[in-house]
mmCIF file of C-alpha atoms and ligand atoms in Angstrom:
data_model
loop_
_atom_site.group_PDB
_atom_site.id
_atom_site.type_symbol
_atom_site.label_atom_id
_atom_site.label_comp_id
_atom_site.label_asym_id
_atom_site.label_seq_id
_atom_site.Cartn_x
_atom_site.Cartn_y
_atom_site.Cartn_z
ATOM 1 C CA MET A 28 -18.916 -6.196 -17.387
ATOM 2 C CA LEU A 29 -15.213 -6.803 -17.024
ATOM 3 C CA LYS A 30 -14.103 -9.717 -14.862
ATOM 4 C CA LEU A 31 -10.708 -9.365 -13.137
ATOM 5 C CA PRO A 32 -8.888 -11.280 -10.412
ATOM 6 C CA GLY A 33 -9.158 -9.828 -6.883
ATOM 7 C CA LEU A 34 -6.437 -7.200 -6.449
ATOM 8 C CA ILE A 35 -3.618 -7.421 -3.908
ATOM 9 C CA ASP A 36 -2.507 -4.258 -2.113
ATOM 10 C CA PRO A 37 0.867 -4.879 -0.475
ATOM 11 C CA HIS A 38 0.982 -1.549 1.390
ATOM 12 C CA VAL A 39 -1.871 -0.573 3.725
ATOM 13 C CA HIS A 40 -1.935 1.272 7.060
ATOM 14 C CA VAL A 41 -4.824 -0.228 8.991
ATOM 15 C CA ARG A 42 -4.207 1.935 12.124
ATOM 16 C CA GLU A 43 -5.187 -0.838 14.516
ATOM 17 C CA PRO A 44 -3.944 -1.281 17.190
ATOM 18 C CA GLY A 45 -3.957 2.183 18.657
ATOM 19 C CA GLN A 46 -5.502 4.693 16.283
ATOM 20 C CA THR A 47 -8.891 3.279 15.460
ATOM 21 C CA HIS A 48 -10.442 6.735 15.210
ATOM 22 C CA LYS A 49 -8.619 6.925 11.835
ATOM 23 C CA GLU A 50 -9.368 3.366 10.649
ATOM 24 C CA ASP A 51 -9.474 -0.201 11.966
ATOM 25 C CA TRP A 52 -9.415 -3.741 10.614
ATOM 26 C CA ASP A 53 -13.131 -3.530 9.893
ATOM 27 C CA THR A 54 -13.217 -0.253 7.960
ATOM 28 C CA ALA A 55 -9.876 -0.797 6.204
ATOM 29 C CA THR A 56 -11.011 -4.147 4.826
ATOM 30 C CA GLN A 57 -14.424 -2.760 3.842
ATOM 31 C CA SER A 58 -12.564 -0.012 2.003
ATOM 32 C CA ALA A 59 -10.415 -2.681 0.321
ATOM 33 C CA LEU A 60 -13.381 -4.745 -0.852
ATOM 34 C CA ALA A 61 -15.179 -1.664 -2.165
ATOM 35 C CA GLY A 62 -12.026 -0.946 -4.164
ATOM 36 C CA GLY A 63 -11.814 -4.454 -5.645
ATOM 37 C CA VAL A 64 -8.932 -5.413 -3.355
ATOM 38 C CA THR A 65 -9.307 -8.883 -1.833
ATOM 39 C CA MET A 66 -5.945 -9.096 -0.039
ATOM 40 C CA ILE A 67 -4.038 -6.452 1.919
ATOM 41 C CA LEU A 68 -0.658 -6.445 3.613
ATOM 42 C CA ALA A 69 -0.678 -4.239 6.717
ATOM 43 C CA MET A 70 2.198 -2.016 7.804
ATOM 44 C CA PRO A 71 3.639 -2.141 11.345
ATOM 45 C CA ASN A 72 3.790 1.566 12.348
ATOM 46 C CA THR A 73 0.757 1.300 14.603
ATOM 47 C CA LYS A 74 0.509 2.240 18.291
ATOM 48 C CA PRO A 75 2.254 0.299 19.666
ATOM 49 C CA PRO A 76 4.369 -0.580 16.650
ATOM 50 C CA ILE A 77 4.378 -4.264 15.659
ATOM 51 C CA PHE A 78 7.890 -5.443 16.491
ATOM 52 C CA ASP A 79 7.713 -8.580 18.667
ATOM 53 C CA ALA A 80 5.533 -11.601 19.426
ATOM 54 C CA ALA A 81 3.142 -9.772 21.768
ATOM 55 C CA THR A 82 2.482 -6.830 19.448
ATOM 56 C CA LEU A 83 2.202 -9.127 16.422
ATOM 57 C CA ASP A 84 -0.474 -11.095 18.266
ATOM 58 C CA LEU A 85 -2.257 -7.848 19.100
ATOM 59 C CA ALA A 86 -2.558 -7.004 15.405
ATOM 60 C CA LEU A 87 -3.316 -10.547 14.254
ATOM 61 C CA ASP A 88 -6.033 -11.021 16.898
ATOM 62 C CA ALA A 89 -7.744 -7.796 15.836
ATOM 63 C CA ALA A 90 -7.455 -8.834 12.199
ATOM 64 C CA LYS A 91 -8.818 -12.298 12.884
ATOM 65 C CA ASN A 92 -11.887 -10.852 14.587
ATOM 66 C CA LYS A 93 -12.555 -7.940 12.273
ATOM 67 C CA ALA A 94 -11.052 -8.343 8.807
ATOM 68 C CA ARG A 95 -13.476 -8.869 5.929
ATOM 69 C CA CYS A 96 -10.831 -9.527 3.261
ATOM 70 C CA ASP A 97 -7.641 -11.608 3.417
ATOM 71 C CA TYR A 98 -4.584 -10.048 5.011
ATOM 72 C CA GLY A 99 -0.998 -10.313 6.148
ATOM 73 C CA GLN A 100 0.805 -8.271 8.808
ATOM 74 C CA PHE A 101 4.331 -6.867 8.469
ATOM 75 C CA LEU A 102 6.701 -6.758 11.396
ATOM 76 C CA GLY A 103 8.729 -3.575 11.936
ATOM 77 C CA ALA A 104 12.516 -3.614 12.105
ATOM 78 C CA GLY A 105 13.746 -1.975 15.315
ATOM 79 C CA PRO A 106 17.232 -1.261 16.654
ATOM 80 C CA ASP A 107 17.442 -4.561 18.556
ATOM 81 C CA ASN A 108 14.807 -7.032 17.336
ATOM 82 C CA ALA A 109 16.574 -8.730 14.416
ATOM 83 C CA ASP A 110 16.607 -12.186 16.061
ATOM 84 C CA ILE A 111 12.993 -11.926 17.186
ATOM 85 C CA ALA A 112 11.923 -10.711 13.751
ATOM 86 C CA ALA A 113 13.648 -13.645 12.053
ATOM 87 C CA SER A 114 12.047 -16.143 14.426
ATOM 88 C CA LEU A 115 8.560 -14.701 13.814
ATOM 89 C CA SER A 116 8.970 -14.349 10.060
ATOM 90 C CA GLY A 117 6.677 -17.262 9.151
ATOM 91 C CA LYS A 118 3.706 -15.552 10.793
ATOM 92 C CA THR A 119 4.311 -12.226 9.073
ATOM 93 C CA ALA A 120 3.819 -10.717 5.636
ATOM 94 C CA GLY A 121 7.504 -9.843 5.876
ATOM 95 C CA LEU A 122 9.805 -7.291 7.496
ATOM 96 C CA LYS A 123 9.387 -3.544 7.026
ATOM 97 C CA MET A 124 12.372 -1.297 7.528
ATOM 98 C CA TYR A 125 11.930 2.467 7.844
ATOM 99 C CA LEU A 126 15.162 4.077 6.674
ATOM 100 C CA ASP A 127 13.698 7.571 6.312
ATOM 101 C CA SER A 128 11.322 9.389 8.601
ATOM 102 C CA THR A 129 7.580 9.151 8.159
ATOM 103 C CA PHE A 130 4.520 8.704 10.368
ATOM 104 C CA GLY A 131 5.211 6.688 13.519
ATOM 105 C CA GLU A 132 8.224 5.772 15.602
ATOM 106 C CA LEU A 133 9.941 3.044 13.630
ATOM 107 C CA ARG A 134 13.059 4.504 12.105
ATOM 108 C CA LEU A 135 16.560 3.107 11.788
ATOM 109 C CA ASP A 136 18.907 6.073 11.558
ATOM 110 C CA ASP A 137 22.171 4.253 11.592
ATOM 111 C CA MET A 138 23.316 1.815 8.889
ATOM 112 C CA THR A 139 24.892 -0.451 11.511
ATOM 113 C CA LEU A 140 21.315 -1.169 12.612
ATOM 114 C CA TRP A 141 20.326 -2.360 9.111
ATOM 115 C CA ARG A 142 22.915 -5.102 8.900
ATOM 116 C CA PRO A 143 21.495 -7.604 11.437
ATOM 117 C CA HIS A 144 18.131 -7.450 9.670
ATOM 118 C CA PHE A 145 19.576 -7.944 6.189
ATOM 119 C CA GLN A 146 21.664 -10.776 7.601
ATOM 120 C CA ASN A 147 19.090 -12.585 9.746
ATOM 121 C CA PHE A 148 15.710 -12.169 8.133
ATOM 122 C CA PRO A 149 15.076 -15.295 6.029
ATOM 123 C CA LYS A 150 15.955 -14.706 2.389
ATOM 124 C CA ASP A 151 12.761 -16.369 1.228
ATOM 125 C CA MET A 152 10.626 -13.905 3.205
ATOM 126 C CA PRO A 153 9.864 -10.382 1.931
ATOM 127 C CA LEU A 154 11.956 -7.482 3.168
ATOM 128 C CA VAL A 155 10.432 -4.089 2.352
ATOM 129 C CA VAL A 156 12.189 -0.766 2.833
ATOM 130 C CA HIS A 157 10.896 2.771 3.082
ATOM 131 C CA SER A 158 13.944 4.422 1.575
ATOM 132 C CA GLU A 159 13.994 7.602 -0.441
ATOM 133 C CA SER A 160 16.648 8.908 -2.797
ATOM 134 C CA ARG A 161 20.152 8.227 -1.447
ATOM 135 C CA SER A 162 19.048 5.892 1.320
ATOM 136 C CA MET A 163 17.417 3.830 -1.448
ATOM 137 C CA ALA A 164 20.825 3.506 -3.086
ATOM 138 C CA ALA A 165 22.218 2.324 0.246
ATOM 139 C CA ALA A 166 19.398 -0.205 0.688
ATOM 140 C CA ILE A 167 20.043 -1.621 -2.781
ATOM 141 C CA LEU A 168 23.746 -1.927 -1.942
ATOM 142 C CA PHE A 169 22.807 -3.864 1.222
ATOM 143 C CA ALA A 170 20.637 -6.205 -0.857
ATOM 144 C CA ALA A 171 23.584 -6.807 -3.176
ATOM 145 C CA LEU A 172 26.082 -7.304 -0.335
ATOM 146 C CA HIS A 173 23.805 -9.796 1.428
ATOM 147 C CA ASP A 174 22.602 -11.350 -1.824
ATOM 148 C CA ARG A 175 18.977 -11.188 -0.869
ATOM 149 C CA PRO A 176 15.803 -9.730 -2.408
ATOM 150 C CA VAL A 177 14.624 -6.306 -1.275
ATOM 151 C CA HIS A 178 11.380 -4.558 -2.174
ATOM 152 C CA ILE A 179 11.379 -0.756 -2.307
ATOM 153 C CA ALA A 180 8.137 0.841 -1.144
ATOM 154 C CA HIS A 181 6.452 3.747 -2.921
ATOM 155 C CA ILE A 182 9.043 5.074 -5.345
ATOM 156 C CA SER A 183 8.303 8.617 -6.493
ATOM 157 C CA LEU A 184 11.357 10.176 -8.153
ATOM 158 C CA LYS A 185 12.998 9.957 -11.548
ATOM 159 C CA GLU A 186 16.395 9.268 -9.920
ATOM 160 C CA GLU A 187 14.825 6.368 -8.020
ATOM 161 C CA VAL A 188 13.209 4.603 -10.948
ATOM 162 C CA LEU A 189 16.410 5.008 -13.001
ATOM 163 C CA LEU A 190 18.515 3.613 -10.147
ATOM 164 C CA ILE A 191 16.254 0.583 -9.776
ATOM 165 C CA LYS A 192 16.357 0.040 -13.515
ATOM 166 C CA ALA A 193 20.165 0.046 -13.432
ATOM 167 C CA ALA A 194 20.246 -2.267 -10.393
ATOM 168 C CA LYS A 195 17.909 -4.744 -12.096
ATOM 169 C CA GLU A 196 20.095 -4.709 -15.199
ATOM 170 C CA LYS A 197 23.027 -5.721 -12.984
ATOM 171 C CA GLY A 198 21.046 -8.649 -11.603
ATOM 172 C CA ILE A 199 20.491 -7.230 -8.118
ATOM 173 C CA LYS A 200 17.317 -8.694 -6.600
ATOM 174 C CA VAL A 201 15.367 -5.483 -6.233
ATOM 175 C CA THR A 202 11.657 -4.944 -6.846
ATOM 176 C CA CYS A 203 9.534 -1.860 -6.310
ATOM 177 C CA GLU A 204 6.049 -0.432 -6.105
ATOM 178 C CA VAL A 205 4.456 2.892 -7.022
ATOM 179 C CA CYS A 206 1.371 4.543 -5.529
ATOM 180 C CA PRO A 207 -1.429 6.098 -7.581
ATOM 181 C CA HIS A 208 -0.897 9.496 -5.926
ATOM 182 C CA HIS A 209 2.665 9.560 -7.253
ATOM 183 C CA LEU A 210 1.398 8.676 -10.730
ATOM 184 C CA PHE A 211 -1.540 11.071 -10.861
ATOM 185 C CA LEU A 212 -0.562 14.046 -8.657
ATOM 186 C CA THR A 213 2.394 16.417 -8.586
ATOM 187 C CA ALA A 214 3.548 18.968 -6.009
ATOM 188 C CA ASP A 215 1.608 21.548 -8.035
ATOM 189 C CA SER A 216 -1.693 19.663 -8.376
ATOM 190 C CA PRO A 217 -4.703 21.504 -7.015
ATOM 191 C CA LEU A 218 -5.859 19.591 -3.955
ATOM 192 C CA PRO A 219 -8.766 20.172 -1.616
ATOM 193 C CA GLU A 220 -7.774 22.889 0.879
ATOM 194 C CA GLY A 221 -8.358 22.876 4.607
ATOM 195 C CA GLU A 222 -11.362 24.997 5.429
ATOM 196 C CA GLY A 223 -11.161 28.202 7.433
ATOM 197 C CA LEU A 224 -8.679 27.008 10.011
ATOM 198 C CA GLY A 225 -6.010 29.589 9.294
ATOM 199 C CA VAL A 226 -3.432 26.836 8.917
ATOM 200 C CA ARG A 227 0.058 27.652 7.717
ATOM 201 C CA VAL A 228 0.410 24.655 5.445
ATOM 202 C CA ASN A 229 -2.118 22.705 3.467
ATOM 203 C CA GLY A 230 -1.968 19.516 5.502
ATOM 204 C CA ARG A 231 -4.001 17.633 2.943
ATOM 205 C CA ARG A 232 -0.907 17.702 0.698
ATOM 206 C CA GLU A 233 1.294 16.059 3.296
ATOM 207 C CA VAL A 234 2.405 12.571 2.297
ATOM 208 C CA ARG A 235 5.708 10.632 2.476
ATOM 209 C CA PRO A 236 7.350 10.432 0.037
ATOM 210 C CA ARG A 237 6.175 13.938 -0.894
ATOM 211 C CA LEU A 238 4.358 14.607 -4.140
ATOM 212 C CA ALA A 239 7.044 15.165 -6.741
ATOM 213 C CA ALA A 240 7.635 17.247 -9.884
ATOM 214 C CA GLN A 241 6.084 16.650 -13.295
ATOM 215 C CA THR A 242 9.444 15.350 -14.591
ATOM 216 C CA ASP A 243 9.400 12.686 -11.863
ATOM 217 C CA VAL A 244 5.828 11.668 -12.648
ATOM 218 C CA ASP A 245 6.691 11.497 -16.355
ATOM 219 C CA ALA A 246 9.715 9.288 -15.590
ATOM 220 C CA LEU A 247 7.535 6.850 -13.619
ATOM 221 C CA TRP A 248 5.107 6.539 -16.528
ATOM 222 C CA GLU A 249 7.960 6.196 -19.040
ATOM 223 C CA ASN A 250 9.543 3.413 -16.976
ATOM 224 C CA LEU A 251 6.431 1.486 -15.983
ATOM 225 C CA ASP A 252 8.165 -1.731 -17.071
ATOM 226 C CA VAL A 253 10.665 -1.213 -14.218
ATOM 227 C CA ILE A 254 7.846 -0.983 -11.663
ATOM 228 C CA ASP A 255 6.699 -4.328 -10.300
ATOM 229 C CA CYS A 256 3.597 -3.429 -8.271
ATOM 230 C CA PHE A 257 0.907 -0.873 -7.713
ATOM 231 C CA ALA A 258 0.343 -0.229 -3.996
ATOM 232 C CA THR A 259 -1.886 2.341 -2.369
ATOM 233 C CA ASP A 260 0.081 3.194 0.791
ATOM 234 C CA HIS A 261 -3.453 3.724 2.133
ATOM 235 C CA ALA A 262 -2.633 5.967 5.114
ATOM 236 C CA PRO A 263 -5.811 7.404 6.608
ATOM 237 C CA HIS A 264 -5.864 10.396 8.952
ATOM 238 C CA THR A 265 -8.962 12.385 9.822
ATOM 239 C CA LEU A 266 -9.622 15.774 8.242
ATOM 240 C CA THR A 267 -9.312 17.444 11.634
ATOM 241 C CA GLU A 268 -5.798 16.008 11.870
ATOM 242 C CA LYS A 269 -4.910 16.890 8.272
ATOM 243 C CA ASP A 270 -6.104 20.472 8.779
ATOM 244 C CA SER A 271 -4.317 20.902 12.096
ATOM 245 C CA GLU A 272 -1.120 22.857 12.834
ATOM 246 C CA ASN A 273 0.859 19.635 12.745
ATOM 247 C CA PRO A 274 -0.645 17.602 9.913
ATOM 248 C CA PRO A 275 0.402 13.926 9.745
ATOM 249 C CA PRO A 276 1.524 12.661 6.314
ATOM 250 C CA GLY A 277 -0.642 10.204 4.387
ATOM 251 C CA PHE A 278 -3.510 9.744 1.941
ATOM 252 C CA PRO A 279 -6.278 7.141 1.878
ATOM 253 C CA GLY A 280 -6.185 5.151 -1.365
ATOM 254 C CA LEU A 281 -7.894 1.767 -1.334
ATOM 255 C CA GLU A 282 -11.106 2.919 -3.001
ATOM 256 C CA THR A 283 -9.488 5.121 -5.647
ATOM 257 C CA LEU A 284 -6.748 2.736 -6.858
ATOM 258 C CA LEU A 285 -8.739 0.753 -9.399
ATOM 259 C CA PRO A 286 -10.902 3.569 -10.849
ATOM 260 C CA LEU A 287 -7.768 5.698 -11.392
ATOM 261 C CA LEU A 288 -5.913 2.825 -13.043
ATOM 262 C CA LEU A 289 -8.894 1.829 -15.193
ATOM 263 C CA THR A 290 -9.200 5.439 -16.325
ATOM 264 C CA ALA A 291 -5.536 5.279 -17.338
ATOM 265 C CA VAL A 292 -6.304 2.072 -19.240
ATOM 266 C CA ASP A 293 -9.156 3.875 -20.999
ATOM 267 C CA LEU A 294 -6.724 6.659 -21.945
ATOM 268 C CA ARG A 295 -4.254 4.023 -23.208
ATOM 269 C CA ARG A 296 -1.573 5.043 -20.729
ATOM 270 C CA LEU A 297 -1.628 1.513 -19.348
ATOM 271 C CA THR A 298 -2.855 -1.867 -20.572
ATOM 272 C CA LEU A 299 -5.232 -4.114 -18.703
ATOM 273 C CA ASP A 300 -2.490 -6.759 -18.746
ATOM 274 C CA ASP A 301 -0.128 -4.294 -16.993
ATOM 275 C CA LEU A 302 -2.770 -3.626 -14.386
ATOM 276 C CA ILE A 303 -3.260 -7.326 -13.615
ATOM 277 C CA GLN A 304 0.468 -8.002 -13.692
ATOM 278 C CA LYS A 305 1.256 -5.227 -11.197
ATOM 279 C CA SER A 306 -1.817 -5.599 -8.962
ATOM 280 C CA VAL A 307 -2.103 -9.376 -8.770
ATOM 281 C CA ILE A 308 0.601 -11.512 -10.396
ATOM 282 C CA ASN A 309 3.752 -9.655 -9.313
ATOM 283 C CA PRO A 310 2.684 -8.953 -5.708
ATOM 284 C CA ARG A 311 1.702 -12.618 -5.338
ATOM 285 C CA LYS A 312 5.169 -13.651 -6.489
ATOM 286 C CA ILE A 313 7.194 -11.026 -4.581
ATOM 287 C CA PHE A 314 5.376 -11.495 -1.266
ATOM 288 C CA HIS A 315 4.871 -15.280 -1.634
ATOM 289 C CA LEU A 316 1.114 -15.030 -1.371
ATOM 290 C CA PRO A 317 -1.336 -17.881 -1.920
ATOM 291 C CA GLU A 318 -3.906 -17.976 -4.698
ATOM 292 C CA GLN A 319 -7.397 -17.075 -3.586
ATOM 293 C CA PRO A 320 -9.677 -19.730 -5.074
ATOM 294 C CA GLU A 321 -13.069 -18.693 -6.488
ATOM 295 C CA THR A 322 -12.120 -15.030 -6.136
ATOM 296 C CA TRP A 323 -12.798 -12.332 -8.715
ATOM 297 C CA ILE A 324 -14.157 -8.827 -9.178
ATOM 298 C CA GLU A 325 -16.664 -7.512 -11.707
ATOM 299 C CA VAL A 326 -16.179 -4.009 -13.026
ATOM 300 C CA ASP A 327 -18.410 -1.836 -15.169
ATOM 301 C CA GLU A 328 -15.667 -0.431 -17.375
ATOM 302 C CA ASN A 329 -17.994 2.120 -18.987
ATOM 303 C CA ALA A 330 -19.406 3.645 -15.805
ATOM 304 C CA GLU A 331 -18.303 7.292 -15.573
ATOM 305 C CA TYR A 332 -18.633 9.080 -12.258
ATOM 306 C CA GLU A 333 -17.011 11.471 -9.806
ATOM 307 C CA ILE A 334 -14.956 10.277 -6.849
ATOM 308 C CA LYS A 335 -16.675 11.310 -3.627
ATOM 309 C CA ALA A 336 -15.348 10.767 -0.118
ATOM 310 C CA SER A 337 -18.935 10.682 1.129
ATOM 311 C CA GLU A 338 -19.432 7.383 -0.721
ATOM 312 C CA GLN A 339 -16.322 5.696 0.662
ATOM 313 C CA PHE A 340 -15.986 3.158 3.448
ATOM 314 C CA THR A 341 -12.713 4.412 4.907
ATOM 315 C CA ARG A 342 -13.220 6.050 8.290
ATOM 316 C CA CYS A 343 -11.004 9.045 7.529
ATOM 317 C CA GLY A 344 -13.715 10.819 5.537
ATOM 318 C CA TRP A 345 -11.739 12.431 2.729
ATOM 319 C CA THR A 346 -9.755 11.708 -0.430
ATOM 320 C CA PRO A 347 -7.157 13.767 -2.317
ATOM 321 C CA PHE A 348 -9.037 12.792 -5.495
ATOM 322 C CA GLU A 349 -12.354 14.388 -4.492
ATOM 323 C CA GLY A 350 -14.327 15.370 -7.590
ATOM 324 C CA TRP A 351 -12.057 13.546 -10.059
ATOM 325 C CA LYS A 352 -13.941 12.126 -13.027
ATOM 326 C CA VAL A 353 -13.097 8.467 -13.534
ATOM 327 C CA LYS A 354 -14.251 5.607 -15.730
ATOM 328 C CA GLY A 355 -14.648 2.105 -14.307
ATOM 329 C CA LYS A 356 -16.647 1.093 -11.242
ATOM 330 C CA VAL A 357 -16.414 -2.011 -9.060
ATOM 331 C CA ARG A 358 -19.846 -3.690 -9.075
ATOM 332 C CA LYS A 359 -19.186 -6.991 -7.413
ATOM 333 C CA VAL A 360 -16.438 -8.736 -5.464
ATOM 334 C CA VAL A 361 -16.437 -12.486 -4.882
ATOM 335 C CA LEU A 362 -13.962 -13.717 -2.270
ATOM 336 C CA ARG A 363 -13.411 -17.448 -1.792
ATOM 337 C CA GLY A 364 -16.791 -18.310 -3.249
ATOM 338 C CA LYS A 365 -18.821 -15.714 -1.375
ATOM 339 C CA THR A 366 -20.118 -12.380 -2.680
ATOM 340 C CA ALA A 367 -18.288 -9.910 -0.443
ATOM 341 C CA PHE A 368 -19.380 -6.635 -2.075
ATOM 342 C CA GLU A 369 -22.133 -5.762 -4.511
ATOM 343 C CA ASP A 370 -23.468 -2.408 -5.726
ATOM 344 C CA GLY A 371 -22.150 -0.365 -2.848
ATOM 345 C CA ARG A 372 -22.878 -2.849 -0.074
ATOM 346 C CA ILE A 373 -20.485 -5.000 1.966
ATOM 347 C CA LEU A 374 -21.926 -8.502 2.246
ATOM 348 C CA VAL A 375 -19.422 -10.472 4.325
ATOM 349 C CA GLU A 376 -19.136 -10.328 8.093
ATOM 350 C CA GLN A 377 -16.220 -9.204 10.213
ATOM 351 C CA GLY A 378 -13.859 -12.129 10.640
ATOM 352 C CA TYR A 379 -14.428 -13.539 7.142
ATOM 353 C CA GLY A 380 -10.890 -12.513 6.134
ATOM 354 C CA ARG A 381 -8.062 -15.038 6.473
ATOM 355 C CA ASN A 382 -4.402 -14.571 7.329
ATOM 356 C CA VAL A 383 -2.485 -15.262 4.114
ATOM 357 C CA ARG A 384 0.116 -17.252 6.040
ATOM 358 C CA ASN A 385 -2.618 -19.717 7.091
ATOM 359 C CA LEU A 386 -4.198 -20.111 3.661
ATOM 360 C CA GLU A 387 -3.150 -23.051 1.505
ATOM 361 C CA SER A 388 -1.119 -21.915 -1.485
HETATM 362 ZN ZN1 ZN B 25 3.298 3.514 4.148
#
């Protein structure tokens, strides 16, 4: 049995408030624990989006009542909430800026809208951007101009990882994360198809950023030292929605993160040290997260099995990795002294999770 620290996932879509038929604070945190993740940071593109004191309280109240693992909540950057965001920063995981379109309503089209956020949001609090390709270059320039750290969410392209590498070499304070689906899937990977709905597109492929080419995936693996964190971008939607005429982008990922990474460790594509560095140590540093005392996970590193959505805790009921053979299974999760998960069962109640901004560091 392999003993590891509890993992931190800095990019999770909990879907509460507003879309609890996809997921909520209860099922998302069960999914996290089953995946060996003891701390999640939740994204703000809910319904309503989290962008002021009232909506932040809405999310934090739900989390306080329902979360089973520890959590933080991002605030979304809007066209006119830079002052409010800065004043609320201490209660948040950080600020999330959507510079390219994705699921939800939070998008800042115009660069004049970025400036007040880069200027006002406290430099010692995390600022995360969804920025792809050329808007990523612009975001990195903003970080340099305002001399503040910026964290780039879910990089997926060769040009992106090479740009971040160059920016780091120049001393710009940029960090980044990569998602398992961008490391293990390409635009050509066979994925489960929608069944008999006569749909024009395979909605189960839809994700932002899109799945990329093999050359991009290869570049991510070749430049793993440039990548600071693994993050799932756990973005659950139901199968009915994914197979509809207008499929929303997003994959669930909390329960497949660790088995996929451990399988890569087994294949010597990654070291166990890398895994811990990018799933625990770096996210703790980048997002200023407290240590979780008496917290660890136990993994059977020799257990070989197939990934099955039917065995997962996420409410969305599917996974793009259905049927994948993996090696490494989470047996037990201990969170702050209490066994939270063991052999397929969740053992802590709703409300056991703590807001990371209230935990002692
Ligand atoms: Zn996301």
